[in-house]
Coordinates of C-alpha atoms in Angstrom, one line a residue:
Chain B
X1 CA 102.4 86.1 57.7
X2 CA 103.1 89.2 59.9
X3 CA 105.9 91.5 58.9
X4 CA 108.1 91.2 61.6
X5 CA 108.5 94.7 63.9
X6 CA 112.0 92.8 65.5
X7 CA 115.4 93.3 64.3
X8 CA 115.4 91.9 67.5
X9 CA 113.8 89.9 70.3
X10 CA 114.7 90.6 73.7
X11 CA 117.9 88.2 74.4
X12 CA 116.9 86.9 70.7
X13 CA 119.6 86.5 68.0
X14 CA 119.3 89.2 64.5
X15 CA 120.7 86.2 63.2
X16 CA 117.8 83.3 64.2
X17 CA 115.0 86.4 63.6
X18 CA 116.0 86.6 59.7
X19 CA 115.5 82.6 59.4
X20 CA 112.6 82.2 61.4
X21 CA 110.9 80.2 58.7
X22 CA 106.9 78.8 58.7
X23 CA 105.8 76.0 57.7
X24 CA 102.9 75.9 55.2
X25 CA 99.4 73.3 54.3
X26 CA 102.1 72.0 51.7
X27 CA 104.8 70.3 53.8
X28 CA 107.5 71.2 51.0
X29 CA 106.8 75.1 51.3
X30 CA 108.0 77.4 54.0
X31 CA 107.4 81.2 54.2
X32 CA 109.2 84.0 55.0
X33 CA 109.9 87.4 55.4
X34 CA 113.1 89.6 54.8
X35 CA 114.9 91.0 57.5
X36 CA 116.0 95.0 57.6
X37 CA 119.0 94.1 59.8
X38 CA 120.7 92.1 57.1
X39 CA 119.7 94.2 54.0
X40 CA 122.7 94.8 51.5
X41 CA 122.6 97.5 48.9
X42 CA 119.8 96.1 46.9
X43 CA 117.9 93.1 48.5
X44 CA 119.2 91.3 51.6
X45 CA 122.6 90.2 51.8
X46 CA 123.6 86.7 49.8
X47 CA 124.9 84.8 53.1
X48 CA 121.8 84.9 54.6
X49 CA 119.8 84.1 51.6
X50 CA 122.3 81.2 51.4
X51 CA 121.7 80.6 55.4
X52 CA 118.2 80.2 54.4
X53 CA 118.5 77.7 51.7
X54 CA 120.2 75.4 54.9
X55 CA 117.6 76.6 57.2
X56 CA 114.8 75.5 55.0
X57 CA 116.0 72.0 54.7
X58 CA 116.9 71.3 58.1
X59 CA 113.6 72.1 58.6
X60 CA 112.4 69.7 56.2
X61 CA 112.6 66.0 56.5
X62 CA 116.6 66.4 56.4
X63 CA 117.6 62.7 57.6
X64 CA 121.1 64.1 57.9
X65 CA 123.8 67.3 57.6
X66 CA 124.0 69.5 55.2
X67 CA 127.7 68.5 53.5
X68 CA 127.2 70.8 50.2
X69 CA 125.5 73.6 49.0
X70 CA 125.1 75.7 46.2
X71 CA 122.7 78.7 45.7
X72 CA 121.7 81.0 42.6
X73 CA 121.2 84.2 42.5
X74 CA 118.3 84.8 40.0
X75 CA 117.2 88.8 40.7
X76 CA 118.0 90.8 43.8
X77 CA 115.1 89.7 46.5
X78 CA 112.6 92.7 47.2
X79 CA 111.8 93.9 50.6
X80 CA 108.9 91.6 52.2
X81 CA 107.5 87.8 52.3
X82 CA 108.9 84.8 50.2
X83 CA 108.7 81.2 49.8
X84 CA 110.8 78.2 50.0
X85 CA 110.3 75.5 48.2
X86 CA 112.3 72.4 49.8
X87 CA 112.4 69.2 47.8
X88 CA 114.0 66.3 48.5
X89 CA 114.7 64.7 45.0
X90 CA 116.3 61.5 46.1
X91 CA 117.0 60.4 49.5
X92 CA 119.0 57.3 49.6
X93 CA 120.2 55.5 53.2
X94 CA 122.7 58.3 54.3
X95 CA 122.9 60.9 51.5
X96 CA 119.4 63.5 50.2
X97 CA 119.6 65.6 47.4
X98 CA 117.7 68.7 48.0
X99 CA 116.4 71.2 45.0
X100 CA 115.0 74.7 46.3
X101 CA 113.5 77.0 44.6
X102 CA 113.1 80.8 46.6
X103 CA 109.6 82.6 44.9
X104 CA 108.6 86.6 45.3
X105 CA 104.9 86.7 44.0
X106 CA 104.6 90.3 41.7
X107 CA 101.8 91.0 39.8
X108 CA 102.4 88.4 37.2
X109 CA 102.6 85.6 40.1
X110 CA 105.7 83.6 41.5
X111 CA 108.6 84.4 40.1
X112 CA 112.0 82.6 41.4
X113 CA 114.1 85.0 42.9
X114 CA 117.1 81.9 43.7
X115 CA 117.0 78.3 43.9
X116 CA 119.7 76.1 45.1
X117 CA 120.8 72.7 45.5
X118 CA 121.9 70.9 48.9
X119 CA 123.4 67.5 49.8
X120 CA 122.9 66.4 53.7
X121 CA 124.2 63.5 54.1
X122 CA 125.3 61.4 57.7
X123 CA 129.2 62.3 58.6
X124 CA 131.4 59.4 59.6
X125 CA 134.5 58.8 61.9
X126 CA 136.5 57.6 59.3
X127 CA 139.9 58.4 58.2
X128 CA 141.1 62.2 58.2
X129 CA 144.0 64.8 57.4
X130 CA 143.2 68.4 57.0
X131 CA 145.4 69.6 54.2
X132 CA 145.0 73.3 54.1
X133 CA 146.4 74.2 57.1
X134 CA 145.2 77.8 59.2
X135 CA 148.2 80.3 57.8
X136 CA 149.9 82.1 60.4
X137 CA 148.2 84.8 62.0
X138 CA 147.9 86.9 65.2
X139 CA 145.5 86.4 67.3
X140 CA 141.9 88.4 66.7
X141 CA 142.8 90.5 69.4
X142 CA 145.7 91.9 68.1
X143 CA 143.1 93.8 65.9
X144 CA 140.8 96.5 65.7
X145 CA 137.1 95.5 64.9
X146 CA 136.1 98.0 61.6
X147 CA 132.7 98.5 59.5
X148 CA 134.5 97.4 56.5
X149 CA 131.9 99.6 54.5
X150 CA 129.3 102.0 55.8
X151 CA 127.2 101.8 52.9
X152 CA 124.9 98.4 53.6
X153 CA 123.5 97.3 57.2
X154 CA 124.6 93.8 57.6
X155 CA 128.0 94.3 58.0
X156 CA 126.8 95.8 60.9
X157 CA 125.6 91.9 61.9
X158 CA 129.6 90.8 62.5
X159 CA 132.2 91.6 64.7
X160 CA 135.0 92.2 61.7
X161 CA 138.6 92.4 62.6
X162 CA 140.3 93.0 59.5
X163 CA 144.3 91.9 58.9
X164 CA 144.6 93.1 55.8
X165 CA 143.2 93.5 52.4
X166 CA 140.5 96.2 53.1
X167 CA 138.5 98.3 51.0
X168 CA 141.1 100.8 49.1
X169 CA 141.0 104.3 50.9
X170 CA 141.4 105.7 47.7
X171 CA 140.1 104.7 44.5
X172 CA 142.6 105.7 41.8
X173 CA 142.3 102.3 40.3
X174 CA 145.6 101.0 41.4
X175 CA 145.8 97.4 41.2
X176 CA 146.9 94.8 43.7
X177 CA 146.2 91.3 45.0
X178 CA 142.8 90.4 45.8
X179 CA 143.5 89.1 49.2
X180 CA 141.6 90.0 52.1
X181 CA 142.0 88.7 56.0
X182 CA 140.3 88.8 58.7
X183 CA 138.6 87.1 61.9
X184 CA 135.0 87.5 62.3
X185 CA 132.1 86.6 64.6
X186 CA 128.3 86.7 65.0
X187 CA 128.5 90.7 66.3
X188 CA 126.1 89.5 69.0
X189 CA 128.3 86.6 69.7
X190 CA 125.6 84.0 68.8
X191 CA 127.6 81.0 68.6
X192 CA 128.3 79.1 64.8
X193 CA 125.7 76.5 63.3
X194 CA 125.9 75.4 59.9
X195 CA 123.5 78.1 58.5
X196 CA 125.7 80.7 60.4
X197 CA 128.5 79.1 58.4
X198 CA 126.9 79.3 55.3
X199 CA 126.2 83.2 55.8
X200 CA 130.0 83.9 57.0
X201 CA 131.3 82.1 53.7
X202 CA 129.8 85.1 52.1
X203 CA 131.0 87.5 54.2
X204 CA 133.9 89.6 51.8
X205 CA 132.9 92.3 49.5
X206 CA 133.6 91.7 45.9
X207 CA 137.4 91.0 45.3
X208 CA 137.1 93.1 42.2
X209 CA 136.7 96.2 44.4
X210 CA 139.9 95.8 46.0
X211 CA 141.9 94.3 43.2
X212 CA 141.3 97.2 41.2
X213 CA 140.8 99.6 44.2
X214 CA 137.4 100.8 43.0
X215 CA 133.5 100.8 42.9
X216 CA 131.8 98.9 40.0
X217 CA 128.3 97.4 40.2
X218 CA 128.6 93.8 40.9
X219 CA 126.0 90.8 41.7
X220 CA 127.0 87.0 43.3
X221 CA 125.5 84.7 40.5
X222 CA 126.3 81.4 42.2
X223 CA 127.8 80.5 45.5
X224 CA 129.5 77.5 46.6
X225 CA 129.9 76.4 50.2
X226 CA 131.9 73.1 51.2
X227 CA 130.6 72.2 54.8
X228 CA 133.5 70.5 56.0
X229 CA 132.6 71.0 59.6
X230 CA 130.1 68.8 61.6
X231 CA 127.4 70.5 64.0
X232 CA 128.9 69.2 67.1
X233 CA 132.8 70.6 65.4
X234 CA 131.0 73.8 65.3
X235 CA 129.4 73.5 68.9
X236 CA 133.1 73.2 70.4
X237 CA 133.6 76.4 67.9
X238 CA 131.2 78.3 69.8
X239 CA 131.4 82.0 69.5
X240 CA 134.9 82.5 69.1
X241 CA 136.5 84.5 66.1
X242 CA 136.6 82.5 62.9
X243 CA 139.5 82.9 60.8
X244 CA 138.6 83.8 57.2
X245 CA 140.2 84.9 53.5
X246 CA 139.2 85.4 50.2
X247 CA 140.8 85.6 46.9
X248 CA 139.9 86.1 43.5
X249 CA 141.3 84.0 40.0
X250 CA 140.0 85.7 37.5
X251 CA 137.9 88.3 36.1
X252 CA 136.8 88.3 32.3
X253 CA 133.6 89.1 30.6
X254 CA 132.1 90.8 33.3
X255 CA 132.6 87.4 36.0
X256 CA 135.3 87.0 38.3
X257 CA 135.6 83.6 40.7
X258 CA 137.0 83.9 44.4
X259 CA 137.3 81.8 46.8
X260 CA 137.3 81.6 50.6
X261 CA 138.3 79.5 53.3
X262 CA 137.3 79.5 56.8
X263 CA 138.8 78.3 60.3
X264 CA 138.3 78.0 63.5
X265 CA 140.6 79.7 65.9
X266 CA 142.3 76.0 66.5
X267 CA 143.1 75.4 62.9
X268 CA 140.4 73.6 62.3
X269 CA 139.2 74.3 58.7
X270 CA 135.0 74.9 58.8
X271 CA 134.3 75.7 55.2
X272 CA 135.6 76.0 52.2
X273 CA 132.9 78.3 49.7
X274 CA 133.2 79.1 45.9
X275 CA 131.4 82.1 44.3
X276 CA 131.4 83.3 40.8
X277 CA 130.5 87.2 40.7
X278 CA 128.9 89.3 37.7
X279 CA 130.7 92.9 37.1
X280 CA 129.3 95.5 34.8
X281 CA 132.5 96.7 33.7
Chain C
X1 CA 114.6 55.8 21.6
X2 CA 116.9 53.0 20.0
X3 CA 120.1 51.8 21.7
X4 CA 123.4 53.2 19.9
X5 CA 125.5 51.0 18.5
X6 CA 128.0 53.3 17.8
X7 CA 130.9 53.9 19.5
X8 CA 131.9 55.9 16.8
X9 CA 130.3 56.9 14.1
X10 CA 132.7 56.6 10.9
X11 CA 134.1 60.1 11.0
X12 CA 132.7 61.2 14.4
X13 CA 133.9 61.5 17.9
X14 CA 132.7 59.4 20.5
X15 CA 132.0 62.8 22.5
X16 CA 129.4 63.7 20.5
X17 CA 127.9 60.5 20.6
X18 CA 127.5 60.1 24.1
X19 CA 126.1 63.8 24.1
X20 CA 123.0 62.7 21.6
X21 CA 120.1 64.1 22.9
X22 CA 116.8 63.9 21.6
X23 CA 114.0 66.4 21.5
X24 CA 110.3 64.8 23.0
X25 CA 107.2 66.0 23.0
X26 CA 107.8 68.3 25.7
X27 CA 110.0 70.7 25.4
X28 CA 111.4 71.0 28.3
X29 CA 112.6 66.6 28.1
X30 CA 115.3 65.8 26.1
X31 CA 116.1 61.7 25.8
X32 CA 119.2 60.2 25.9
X33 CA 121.3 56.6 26.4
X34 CA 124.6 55.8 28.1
X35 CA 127.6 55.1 26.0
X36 CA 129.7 52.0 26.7
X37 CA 132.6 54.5 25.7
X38 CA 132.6 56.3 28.6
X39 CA 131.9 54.0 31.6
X40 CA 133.3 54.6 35.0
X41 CA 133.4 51.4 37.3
X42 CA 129.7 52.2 38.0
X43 CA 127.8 53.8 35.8
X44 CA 129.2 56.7 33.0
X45 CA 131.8 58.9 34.1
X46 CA 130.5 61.7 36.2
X47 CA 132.4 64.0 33.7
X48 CA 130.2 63.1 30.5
X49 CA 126.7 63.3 33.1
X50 CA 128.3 67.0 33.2
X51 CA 128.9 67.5 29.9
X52 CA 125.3 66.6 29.2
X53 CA 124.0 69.2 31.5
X54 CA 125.9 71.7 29.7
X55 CA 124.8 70.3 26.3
X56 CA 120.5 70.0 27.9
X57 CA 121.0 74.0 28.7
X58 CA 122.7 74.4 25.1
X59 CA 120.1 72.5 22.8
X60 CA 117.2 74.1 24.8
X61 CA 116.2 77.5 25.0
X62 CA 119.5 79.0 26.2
X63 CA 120.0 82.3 25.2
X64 CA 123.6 82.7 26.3
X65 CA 126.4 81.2 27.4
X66 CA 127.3 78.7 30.4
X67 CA 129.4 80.2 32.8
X68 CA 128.6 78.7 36.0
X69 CA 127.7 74.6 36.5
X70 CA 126.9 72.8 39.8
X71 CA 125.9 68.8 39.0
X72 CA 124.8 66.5 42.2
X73 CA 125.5 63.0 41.7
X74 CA 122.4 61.4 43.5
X75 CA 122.9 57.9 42.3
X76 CA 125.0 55.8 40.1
X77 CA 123.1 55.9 36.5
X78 CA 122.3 52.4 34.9
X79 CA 123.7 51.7 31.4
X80 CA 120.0 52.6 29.6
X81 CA 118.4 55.5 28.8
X82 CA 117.2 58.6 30.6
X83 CA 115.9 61.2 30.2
X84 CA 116.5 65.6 31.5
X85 CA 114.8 67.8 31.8
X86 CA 116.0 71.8 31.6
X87 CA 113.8 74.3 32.8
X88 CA 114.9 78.1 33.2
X89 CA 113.7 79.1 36.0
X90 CA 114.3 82.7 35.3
X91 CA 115.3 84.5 32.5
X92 CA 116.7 88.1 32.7
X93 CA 117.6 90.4 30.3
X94 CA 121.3 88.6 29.7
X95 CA 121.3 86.0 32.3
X96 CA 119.4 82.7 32.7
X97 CA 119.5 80.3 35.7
X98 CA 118.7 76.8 34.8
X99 CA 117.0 74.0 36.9
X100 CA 118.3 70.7 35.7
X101 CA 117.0 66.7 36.3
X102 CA 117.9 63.4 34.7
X103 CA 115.9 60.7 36.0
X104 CA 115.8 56.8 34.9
X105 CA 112.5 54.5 35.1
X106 CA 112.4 51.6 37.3
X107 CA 110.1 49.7 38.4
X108 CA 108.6 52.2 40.6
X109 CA 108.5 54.7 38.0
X110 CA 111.4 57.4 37.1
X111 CA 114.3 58.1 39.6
X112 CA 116.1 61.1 39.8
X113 CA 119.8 60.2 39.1
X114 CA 121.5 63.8 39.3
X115 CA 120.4 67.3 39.4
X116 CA 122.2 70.4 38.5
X117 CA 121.8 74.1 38.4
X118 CA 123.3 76.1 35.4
X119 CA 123.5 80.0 34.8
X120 CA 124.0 81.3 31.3
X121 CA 125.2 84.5 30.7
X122 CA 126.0 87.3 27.5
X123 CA 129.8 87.6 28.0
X124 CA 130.9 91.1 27.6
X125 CA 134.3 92.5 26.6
X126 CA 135.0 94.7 29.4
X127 CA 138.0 95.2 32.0
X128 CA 139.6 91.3 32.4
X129 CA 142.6 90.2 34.1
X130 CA 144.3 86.5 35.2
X131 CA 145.2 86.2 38.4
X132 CA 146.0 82.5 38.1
X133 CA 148.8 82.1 35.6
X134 CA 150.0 78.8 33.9
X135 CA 152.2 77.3 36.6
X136 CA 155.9 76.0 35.1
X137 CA 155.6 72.9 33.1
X138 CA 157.3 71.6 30.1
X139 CA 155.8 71.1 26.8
X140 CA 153.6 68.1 26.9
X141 CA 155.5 66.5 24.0
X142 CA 158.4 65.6 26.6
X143 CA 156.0 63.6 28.4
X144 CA 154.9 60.3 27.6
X145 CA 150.8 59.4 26.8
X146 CA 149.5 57.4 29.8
X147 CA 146.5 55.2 30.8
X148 CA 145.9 56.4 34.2
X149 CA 144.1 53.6 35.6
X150 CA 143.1 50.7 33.8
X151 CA 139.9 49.4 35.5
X152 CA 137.6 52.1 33.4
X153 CA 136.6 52.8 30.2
X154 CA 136.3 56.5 30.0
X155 CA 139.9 57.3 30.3
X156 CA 140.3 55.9 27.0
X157 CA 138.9 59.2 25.5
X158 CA 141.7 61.3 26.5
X159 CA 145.2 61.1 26.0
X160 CA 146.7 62.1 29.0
X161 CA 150.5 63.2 29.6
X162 CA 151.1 62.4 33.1
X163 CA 153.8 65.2 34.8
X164 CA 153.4 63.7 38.2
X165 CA 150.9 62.5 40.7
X166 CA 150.1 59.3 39.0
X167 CA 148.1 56.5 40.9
X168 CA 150.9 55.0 43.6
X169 CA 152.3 51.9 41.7
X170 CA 152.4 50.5 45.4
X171 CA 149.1 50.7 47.7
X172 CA 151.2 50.8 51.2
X173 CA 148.9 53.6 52.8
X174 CA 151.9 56.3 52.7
X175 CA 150.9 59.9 52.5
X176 CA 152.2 62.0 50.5
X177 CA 150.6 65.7 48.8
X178 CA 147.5 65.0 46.7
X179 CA 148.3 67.1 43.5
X180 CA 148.2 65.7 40.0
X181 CA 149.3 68.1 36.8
X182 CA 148.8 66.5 33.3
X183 CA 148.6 67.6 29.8
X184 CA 145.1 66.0 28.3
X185 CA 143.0 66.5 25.4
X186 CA 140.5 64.3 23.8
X187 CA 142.0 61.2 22.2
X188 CA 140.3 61.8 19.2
X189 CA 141.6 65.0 19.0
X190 CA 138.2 66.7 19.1
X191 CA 138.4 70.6 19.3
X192 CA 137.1 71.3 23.1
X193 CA 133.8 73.4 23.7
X194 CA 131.9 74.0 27.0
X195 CA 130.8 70.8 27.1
X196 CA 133.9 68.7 26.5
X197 CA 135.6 71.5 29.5
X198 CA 132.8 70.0 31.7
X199 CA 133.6 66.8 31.0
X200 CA 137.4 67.1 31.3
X201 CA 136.8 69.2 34.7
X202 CA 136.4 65.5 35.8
X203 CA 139.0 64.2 34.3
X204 CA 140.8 63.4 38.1
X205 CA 141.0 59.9 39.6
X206 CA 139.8 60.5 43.5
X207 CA 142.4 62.5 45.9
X208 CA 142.5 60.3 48.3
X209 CA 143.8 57.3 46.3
X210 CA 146.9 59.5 45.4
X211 CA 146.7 60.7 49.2
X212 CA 147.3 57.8 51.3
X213 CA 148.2 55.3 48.7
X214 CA 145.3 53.0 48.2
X215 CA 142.3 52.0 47.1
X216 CA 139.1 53.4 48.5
X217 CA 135.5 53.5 47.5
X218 CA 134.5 56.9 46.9
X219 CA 131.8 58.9 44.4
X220 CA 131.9 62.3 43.7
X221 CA 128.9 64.0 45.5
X222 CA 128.5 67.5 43.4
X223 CA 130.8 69.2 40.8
X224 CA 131.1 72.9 40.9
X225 CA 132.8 73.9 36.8
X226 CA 133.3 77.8 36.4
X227 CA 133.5 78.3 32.8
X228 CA 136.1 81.6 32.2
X229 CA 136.5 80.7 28.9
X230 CA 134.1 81.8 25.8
X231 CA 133.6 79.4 22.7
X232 CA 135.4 81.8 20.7
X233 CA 138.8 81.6 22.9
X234 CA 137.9 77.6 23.0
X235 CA 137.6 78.0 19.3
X236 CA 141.5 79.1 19.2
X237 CA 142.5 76.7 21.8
X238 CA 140.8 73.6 19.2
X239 CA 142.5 70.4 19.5
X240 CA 145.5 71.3 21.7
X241 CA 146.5 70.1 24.7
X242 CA 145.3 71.4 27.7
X243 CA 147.2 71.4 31.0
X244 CA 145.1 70.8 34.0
X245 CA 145.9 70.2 37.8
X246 CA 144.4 69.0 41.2
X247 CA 144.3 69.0 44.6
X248 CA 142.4 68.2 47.7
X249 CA 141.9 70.3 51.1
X250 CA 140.3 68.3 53.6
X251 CA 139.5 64.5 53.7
X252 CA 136.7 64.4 57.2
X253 CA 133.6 62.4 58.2
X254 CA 133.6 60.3 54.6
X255 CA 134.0 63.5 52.6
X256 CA 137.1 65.2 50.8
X257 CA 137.2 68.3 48.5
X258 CA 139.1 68.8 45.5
X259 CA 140.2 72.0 43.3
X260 CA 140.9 71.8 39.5
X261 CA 142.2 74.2 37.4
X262 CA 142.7 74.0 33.6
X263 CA 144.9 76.1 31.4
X264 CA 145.3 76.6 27.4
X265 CA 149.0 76.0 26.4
X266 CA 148.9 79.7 25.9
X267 CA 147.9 80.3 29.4
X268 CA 144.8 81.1 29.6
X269 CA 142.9 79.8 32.4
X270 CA 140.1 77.8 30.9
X271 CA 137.8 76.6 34.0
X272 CA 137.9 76.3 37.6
X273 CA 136.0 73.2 39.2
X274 CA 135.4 72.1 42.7
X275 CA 133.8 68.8 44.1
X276 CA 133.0 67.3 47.1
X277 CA 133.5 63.7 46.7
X278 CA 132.3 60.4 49.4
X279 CA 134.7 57.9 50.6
X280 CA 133.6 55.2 52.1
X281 CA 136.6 54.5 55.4

């Protein structure tokens, strides 16, 4: 495969250049390359490694949407090609269980970098009540867009207007809640898809950073996303801000959970997504 | 392998049995059978098909501790035996992320039933703090011991002290919130481990029958289960009972979520779980 010389095409999206994914003689393997524009501070950032997991099998013999995903992360990915590996393990009339595995070939061969599991399955019109309703909040323009850190490039990739609950400006180890707010968007305004989704689910830095207002090493394990949005939802969601939060529940023995929720600028809730985080200390 | 006829051995706890698996040639197989002791209306309870991933990681080559578990429910297992297979996929220094599959034979030759992904960990004694505490709730000796539902076998294995959100004695199609708090522990009074907090991460009837009142045909798609606590805080926690609550978000296109949480009786927060669960109208 070439290494890609884009971040980005002319009129192109960062966003579709760091999934462009080829297929391969074996019809279950797709290759790929990292993308500078969406490195994080070692390897490429999580969300699009988790965008990629969704990418891969809707470009697969996915019969439907994917509904659920989860993705681990086995060792930070190194700069160059990979490959997916997208299997469907069962495919039943309206539901396909998908196993992935995400290989880096050093000099000992292969070695699995993430794999993940994904549910697609066909969405209904049946019966439906949104219980977690979008909490009361300005609208996005009421605030400033901010780099909520300078250090890593791809949160350089959204348009991130925070509400509260931003890194600590000082980090005296203070404690407080592990909240953050904000509305985001594609910074190029490329409008939402389900792998988009996947990626924005991901979008907070670790909870453990604000909730003891301080830098420690820390690492996503395993992520989570509930796709409770449909791809034509989504379409009507466009490229409008997305309303998102984040909050942690605990953090012992060097793991800490949080979770985040996602909603369109209607109320409409998109995602709900899951992570458990490793911290060294 | 031969069929149990065990419930219970004399002395033992039906757990355990239904957790027997057996080493095969390969040692990435282990060899199972159902238990009649823990049937759901179709198939096992998708708890003890959890509980067995966590048990497959633990009788194979695991070198640490599970803290992170996502099981996909691909099809209803048949009351027989199967078989899993547990492969690590990558081992790190003190983490290892596990691939998991049980399959059944048919006539077409095996079937994959579930998958699951798994990451052990070394748990480390460093900076910890609860962020989700205990919520208010009497001592579960002022509630009374209830069988939730009577149509299923599996809810015999846990005492369970209802302190509301019981299945609506009246199937009108009213709405009302979708939490249910109990006190539960293992009606044999075994002492809880990692597997048996799996297992009991489950122990929710579907949201949506508390939701709108009524019956509804539904199967839970994939199982998130965070494990915060160690075996040595399980250790101390034994055979007491546990409180545990839970809730759904959304109910949209023949899919609802719902959140878990379970706490010792001294507070601490045990697991979180998540699931995505089908409903059929």
């Amino acid at each position: 495969m070439n290494t890609p010389s884009r971040p980005c095409e002319p009129g192109g999206y960062v966003f579709d250049a760091a999934l462009m994914l080829r297929a391969s003689e074996n019809p279950e393997l797709l290759e790929g390359h990292t993308h500078p524009s969406w490195a994080n501070m070692v390897g490429p950032y999580g969300g699009i490694t988790a965008a990629l997991m969704v990418q891969a099998v809707m470009q697969s013999q996915c019969l439907a949407e994917p509904v659920s995903l989860t993705v681990n992360y086995a060792a930070a990915l190194k700069d160059g090609p990979y490959r997916i590996q997208a299997r469907a393990a069962r495919s039943n009339r309206s539901t396909q269980h998908w196993l992935l595995e995400l290989t880096q070939s050093d000099r000992d061969g292969p070695a699995v970098m993430a794999t993940a599991t994904l549910v697609s399955a066909v969405r209904r019109d049946v019966w439906r009540r949104q219980d977690l309703a979008l909490p009361p909040v300005q609208a996005p323009e009421t605030f400033e867009p901010v780099i909520l850190f300078d250090a890593v490039e791809w949160v350089r990739r959204y348009e991130i207007r925070l509400i509260d609950g931003g890194v600590p400006a000082v980090s005296d180890g203070s404690e407080r809640d592990s909240l953050t707010r904000f509305w985001l968007r594609d910074a190029q305004q490329r409008p939402v898809d389900l792998p988009a989704l996947a990626a924005m689910s991901d979008a907070f830095y670790p909870r453990i950073w604000l909730r003891r207002a301080g830098w420690v090493a820390t690492g996503t394990v395993s992520l989570t996303v509930y796709f409770h949005a449909s791809t034509q939802e989504l379409a009507a969601v466009g490229s409008q801000h997305i309303y998102a939060q984040a909050r942690a529940q605990d953090f012992r023995h060097g793991f800490f959970d949080q979770t985040a929720h996602l909603w369109s600028r209607g109320g409409l809730l998109l995602a709900s997504a899951h992570q458990i985080v490793y911290y060294k200390e």
